PDB file of C-alpha atoms in Angstrom:
ATOM      1  CA  MET A  10      -2.447 -22.644 -22.896  1.00  0.00           C
ATOM      2  CA  TRP A  11      -6.039 -21.849 -21.341  1.00  0.00           C
ATOM      3  CA  LEU A  12      -6.831 -25.728 -22.145  1.00  0.00           C
ATOM      4  CA  THR A  13      -4.081 -26.412 -19.569  1.00  0.00           C
ATOM      5  CA  VAL A  14      -5.368 -23.980 -17.006  1.00  0.00           C
ATOM      6  CA  VAL A  15      -9.087 -24.925 -17.324  1.00  0.00           C
ATOM      7  CA  GLY A  16      -7.738 -28.943 -17.136  1.00  0.00           C
ATOM      8  CA  PHE A  17      -5.745 -28.095 -14.162  1.00  0.00           C
ATOM      9  CA  GLY A  18      -8.666 -26.228 -12.450  1.00  0.00           C
ATOM     10  CA  ILE A  19     -11.128 -29.252 -13.198  1.00  0.00           C
ATOM     11  CA  VAL A  20      -8.663 -31.798 -11.982  1.00  0.00           C
ATOM     12  CA  ILE A  21      -8.365 -29.866  -8.794  1.00  0.00           C
ATOM     13  CA  VAL A  22     -12.255 -29.323  -8.379  1.00  0.00           C
ATOM     14  CA  ILE A  23     -12.581 -33.076  -8.888  1.00  0.00           C
ATOM     15  CA  ILE A  24     -10.193 -33.627  -6.139  1.00  0.00           C
ATOM     16  CA  LEU A  25     -11.584 -31.265  -3.603  1.00  0.00           C
ATOM     17  CA  SER A  26     -15.122 -32.720  -4.360  1.00  0.00           C
ATOM     18  CA  LEU A  27     -13.712 -36.204  -3.784  1.00  0.00           C
ATOM     19  CA  ILE A  28     -12.220 -34.943  -0.578  1.00  0.00           C
ATOM     20  CA  LEU A  29     -15.473 -33.524   0.745  1.00  0.00           C
ATOM     21  CA  LEU A  30     -17.324 -36.382  -0.391  1.00  0.00           C
ATOM     22  CA  ASN A  31     -15.149 -38.816   1.681  1.00  0.00           C
ATOM     23  CA  GLN A  32     -14.574 -36.461   4.517  1.00  0.00           C
ATOM     24  CA  ASN A  33     -16.606 -38.601   7.041  1.00  0.00           C
ATOM     25  CA  LYS A  34     -14.906 -41.707   6.059  1.00  0.00           C
ATOM     26  CA  ALA A  35     -11.312 -40.624   5.264  1.00  0.00           C
ATOM     27  CA  LYS A  36      -8.558 -40.666   8.059  1.00  0.00           C
ATOM     28  CA  PRO A  37      -7.118 -37.369   8.565  1.00  0.00           C
ATOM     29  CA  GLU A  38      -3.989 -38.516   7.133  1.00  0.00           C
ATOM     30  CA  SER A  39      -5.360 -39.151   3.802  1.00  0.00           C
ATOM     31  CA  GLU A  40      -7.082 -35.961   3.876  1.00  0.00           C
ATOM     32  CA  THR A  41      -3.802 -33.996   4.397  1.00  0.00           C
ATOM     33  CA  THR A  42      -2.184 -36.107   1.895  1.00  0.00           C
ATOM     34  CA  SER A  43      -4.894 -35.267  -0.706  1.00  0.00           C
ATOM     35  CA  PHE A  44      -5.098 -31.603   0.272  1.00  0.00           C
ATOM     36  CA  GLN A  45      -1.497 -31.309  -0.171  1.00  0.00           C
ATOM     37  CA  SER A  46      -1.384 -32.568  -3.635  1.00  0.00           C
ATOM     38  CA  SER A  47      -4.105 -30.445  -4.986  1.00  0.00           C
ATOM     39  CA  VAL A  48      -2.173 -27.355  -3.413  1.00  0.00           C
ATOM     40  CA  LYS A  49       0.627 -28.426  -5.121  1.00  0.00           C
ATOM     41  CA  ALA A  50      -1.269 -28.900  -8.581  1.00  0.00           C
ATOM     42  CA  SER A  51      -2.941 -25.695  -8.057  1.00  0.00           C
ATOM     43  CA  TYR A  52       0.516 -23.679  -7.407  1.00  0.00           C
ATOM     44  CA  SER A  53       2.017 -25.535 -10.352  1.00  0.00           C
ATOM     45  CA  SER A  54      -0.677 -24.405 -12.561  1.00  0.00           C
ATOM     46  CA  GLN A  55      -0.296 -20.869 -11.421  1.00  0.00           C
ATOM     47  CA  LYS A  56       3.586 -20.949 -11.747  1.00  0.00           C
ATOM     48  CA  ASN A  57       3.129 -22.166 -15.112  1.00  0.00           C
ATOM     49  CA  GLN A  58       0.510 -19.690 -16.391  1.00  0.00           C
ATOM     50  CA  ASP A  59       2.734 -16.962 -14.703  1.00  0.00           C
ATOM     51  CA  GLU A  60       5.911 -17.823 -16.761  1.00  0.00           C
ATOM     52  CA  GLU A  61       3.857 -17.768 -19.832  1.00  0.00           C
ATOM     53  CA  ASN A  62       2.504 -14.429 -19.497  1.00  0.00           C
ATOM     54  CA  GLN A  63       5.895 -13.119 -18.773  1.00  0.00           C
ATOM     55  CA  LYS A  64       7.138 -14.507 -22.153  1.00  0.00           C
ATOM     56  CA  LYS A  65       3.976 -13.236 -23.753  1.00  0.00           C
ATOM     57  CA  TYR A  66       4.615  -9.838 -22.112  1.00  0.00           C
ATOM     58  CA  ALA A  67       8.088  -9.740 -23.205  1.00  0.00           C
ATOM     59  CA  LYS A  68       7.462 -10.382 -26.933  1.00  0.00           C
ATOM     60  CA  GLU A  69       4.832  -7.628 -26.532  1.00  0.00           C
ATOM     61  CA  ALA A  70       7.371  -5.175 -24.738  1.00  0.00           C
ATOM     62  CA  ASP A  71       9.944  -5.722 -27.552  1.00  0.00           C
ATOM     63  CA  LYS A  72       7.631  -4.489 -30.199  1.00  0.00           C
ATOM     64  CA  MET A  73       6.236  -1.432 -28.243  1.00  0.00           C
ATOM     65  CA  LYS A  74       7.939   2.017 -28.420  1.00  0.00           C
ATOM     66  CA  GLY A  75       7.924   4.726 -25.983  1.00  0.00           C
ATOM     67  CA  HIS A  76       9.328   5.819 -22.856  1.00  0.00           C
ATOM     68  CA  VAL A  77       7.946   4.810 -19.724  1.00  0.00           C
ATOM     69  CA  PHE A  78       7.257   6.594 -16.368  1.00  0.00           C
ATOM     70  CA  SER A  79       5.904   4.730 -13.391  1.00  0.00           C
ATOM     71  CA  VAL A  80       4.660   5.325 -10.152  1.00  0.00           C
ATOM     72  CA  GLY A  81       4.415   1.980  -8.744  1.00  0.00           C
ATOM     73  CA  LEU A  82       3.021  -1.041 -10.314  1.00  0.00           C
ATOM     74  CA  ASN A  83      -0.679   0.448 -10.926  1.00  0.00           C
ATOM     75  CA  GLU A  84       0.382   3.503 -12.309  1.00  0.00           C
ATOM     76  CA  SER A  85       2.496   3.792 -15.165  1.00  0.00           C
ATOM     77  CA  TYR A  86       2.227   6.078 -18.067  1.00  0.00           C
ATOM     78  CA  PHE A  87       3.964   6.351 -21.684  1.00  0.00           C
ATOM     79  CA  THR A  88       5.772   9.734 -21.582  1.00  0.00           C
ATOM     80  CA  THR A  89       7.118  11.931 -24.093  1.00  0.00           C
ATOM     81  CA  TRP A  90       9.990  12.978 -21.799  1.00  0.00           C
ATOM     82  CA  THR A  91      13.397  11.968 -22.649  1.00  0.00           C
ATOM     83  CA  LYS A  92      16.270  11.762 -19.755  1.00  0.00           C
ATOM     84  CA  ASN A  93      17.621  15.371 -21.149  1.00  0.00           C
ATOM     85  CA  ASP A  94      13.910  16.672 -20.813  1.00  0.00           C
ATOM     86  CA  PHE A  95      13.814  15.580 -17.281  1.00  0.00           C
ATOM     87  CA  LYS A  96      17.277  17.003 -16.353  1.00  0.00           C
ATOM     88  CA  GLU A  97      16.016  20.317 -17.816  1.00  0.00           C
ATOM     89  CA  TRP A  98      13.050  20.191 -15.641  1.00  0.00           C
ATOM     90  CA  ALA A  99      15.048  19.286 -12.508  1.00  0.00           C
ATOM     91  CA  ASN A 100      17.422  22.232 -13.102  1.00  0.00           C
ATOM     92  CA  LYS A 101      14.584  24.336 -13.459  1.00  0.00           C
ATOM     93  CA  TYR A 102      12.751  23.000 -10.327  1.00  0.00           C
ATOM     94  CA  ASN A 103      15.881  23.102  -8.394  1.00  0.00           C
ATOM     95  CA  ALA A 104      16.205  27.114  -9.031  1.00  0.00           C
ATOM     96  CA  MET A 105      12.981  27.914  -7.873  1.00  0.00           C
ATOM     97  CA  SER A 106      12.150  29.579  -4.805  1.00  0.00           C
ATOM     98  CA  LEU A 107      10.738  27.924  -1.697  1.00  0.00           C
ATOM     99  CA  ASP A 108       7.526  29.389  -2.130  1.00  0.00           C
ATOM    100  CA  ASP A 109       7.471  28.702  -6.189  1.00  0.00           C
ATOM    101  CA  LYS A 110       8.274  24.867  -5.036  1.00  0.00           C
ATOM    102  CA  HIS A 111       5.269  24.764  -3.117  1.00  0.00           C
ATOM    103  CA  LYS A 112       3.229  25.818  -5.916  1.00  0.00           C
ATOM    104  CA  ALA A 113       4.869  23.608  -8.243  1.00  0.00           C
ATOM    105  CA  LYS A 114       3.457  21.014 -10.826  1.00  0.00           C
ATOM    106  CA  THR A 115       4.245  19.008 -13.843  1.00  0.00           C
ATOM    107  CA  ASN A 116       3.040  16.241 -15.868  1.00  0.00           C
ATOM    108  CA  PHE A 117       6.377  14.780 -16.614  1.00  0.00           C
ATOM    109  CA  GLY A 118       5.114  14.184 -20.358  1.00  0.00           C
ATOM    110  CA  THR A 119       2.371  11.930 -19.082  1.00  0.00           C
ATOM    111  CA  SER A 120      -1.679  12.456 -18.906  1.00  0.00           C
ATOM    112  CA  LYS A 121      -1.394  13.069 -15.351  1.00  0.00           C
ATOM    113  CA  THR A 122      -0.327  15.950 -13.386  1.00  0.00           C
ATOM    114  CA  TYR A 123       1.987  15.603 -10.321  1.00  0.00           C
ATOM    115  CA  SER A 124       2.052  18.333  -7.660  1.00  0.00           C
ATOM    116  CA  ASN A 125       3.652  19.565  -4.198  1.00  0.00           C
ATOM    117  CA  THR A 126       1.245  20.819  -1.750  1.00  0.00           C
ATOM    118  CA  SER A 127       1.436  24.294   0.276  1.00  0.00           C
ATOM    119  CA  ILE A 128       2.685  22.058   3.237  1.00  0.00           C
ATOM    120  CA  ASP A 129       4.852  19.454   1.599  1.00  0.00           C
ATOM    121  CA  ILE A 130       7.329  19.769  -1.466  1.00  0.00           C
ATOM    122  CA  LYS A 131       8.917  16.258  -0.999  1.00  0.00           C
ATOM    123  CA  PRO A 132       6.911  14.718  -3.972  1.00  0.00           C
ATOM    124  CA  LEU A 133       8.502  16.716  -6.639  1.00  0.00           C
ATOM    125  CA  SER A 134      11.739  17.771  -4.752  1.00  0.00           C
ATOM    126  CA  ASN A 135      12.568  14.140  -4.371  1.00  0.00           C
ATOM    127  CA  THR A 136      12.258  13.172  -8.062  1.00  0.00           C
ATOM    128  CA  ALA A 137      14.050  16.677  -8.646  1.00  0.00           C
ATOM    129  CA  ASP A 138      16.836  15.378  -6.644  1.00  0.00           C
ATOM    130  CA  SER A 139      17.114  11.889  -7.993  1.00  0.00           C
ATOM    131  CA  VAL A 140      17.295  13.242 -11.430  1.00  0.00           C
ATOM    132  CA  SER A 141      19.808  15.578 -10.460  1.00  0.00           C
ATOM    133  CA  ALA A 142      22.078  13.011  -9.362  1.00  0.00           C
ATOM    134  CA  ASN A 143      21.270  10.914 -12.420  1.00  0.00           C
ATOM    135  CA  ASP A 144      19.305   8.273 -10.549  1.00  0.00           C
ATOM    136  CA  PHE A 145      16.704   7.257 -12.918  1.00  0.00           C
ATOM    137  CA  LYS A 146      15.883   4.086 -11.135  1.00  0.00           C
ATOM    138  CA  SER A 147      14.577   5.648  -8.176  1.00  0.00           C
ATOM    139  CA  VAL A 148      12.302   8.138 -10.382  1.00  0.00           C
ATOM    140  CA  GLU A 149      11.126   4.972 -12.125  1.00  0.00           C
ATOM    141  CA  TYR A 150      11.874   6.157 -15.737  1.00  0.00           C
ATOM    142  CA  PHE A 151      12.603   3.816 -18.322  1.00  0.00           C
ATOM    143  CA  GLU A 152      13.663   4.517 -21.612  1.00  0.00           C
ATOM    144  CA  THR A 153      12.138   1.620 -23.482  1.00  0.00           C
ATOM    145  CA  VAL A 154       9.080  -0.578 -22.662  1.00  0.00           C
ATOM    146  CA  LYS A 155      11.470  -3.361 -22.655  1.00  0.00           C
ATOM    147  CA  ASP A 156      13.428  -1.982 -19.943  1.00  0.00           C
ATOM    148  CA  PHE A 157      10.086  -1.230 -17.954  1.00  0.00           C
ATOM    149  CA  HIS A 158       9.415  -4.930 -18.705  1.00  0.00           C
ATOM    150  CA  LYS A 159      12.689  -6.047 -17.128  1.00  0.00           C
ATOM    151  CA  ALA A 160      11.936  -4.392 -13.795  1.00  0.00           C
ATOM    152  CA  TYR A 161       8.221  -5.361 -13.814  1.00  0.00           C
ATOM    153  CA  PRO A 162       7.906  -8.626 -15.587  1.00  0.00           C
ATOM    154  CA  ALA A 163       4.507  -9.635 -14.540  1.00  0.00           C
ATOM    155  CA  VAL A 164       3.082  -6.149 -15.645  1.00  0.00           C
ATOM    156  CA  ASN A 165       1.198  -6.528 -18.903  1.00  0.00           C
ATOM    157  CA  PRO A 166       2.814  -3.748 -21.243  1.00  0.00           C
ATOM    158  CA  ASP A 167      -0.713  -3.334 -22.346  1.00  0.00           C
ATOM    159  CA  ASP A 168      -1.716  -1.714 -19.167  1.00  0.00           C
ATOM    160  CA  ILE A 169       0.571   1.186 -19.349  1.00  0.00           C
ATOM    161  CA  LYS A 170      -1.470   4.229 -19.686  1.00  0.00           C
ATOM    162  CA  LYS A 171      -1.479   6.697 -22.411  1.00  0.00           C
TER     163      LYS A 171
END
């Protein structure tokens, strides 16, 4: 796999070097053709690498156990919470007074704490509303690592934070 990528890289470097060496001698039409072919080769190599990575990540995700709570691609955590835990939290949160909601915070069963501010109660309120509506997709809660991988196939499941 890596030999293929390195091989394509060497071919691309050689092609680009030849283009630069013959720049003064070559006609603009031939430069365009050479450049286009090197771009196509680079794109093809990257696409193949991405596909191989996704297959590898899928195998890893199948083996991994746990629930995942994600706040975007760069912030995904394993959570100890189940759907029922989220629903219980949402019920308790929705029963809070407005003053208590401004002070509210939780970790959603992860190593990170999420909280509202004295000015904005939207972060946790939006989550509570989605959970109450049984909309776990917008909350980005996944019951399995495999489900997380289906939503984000290009993310290495080893990068999910504990």
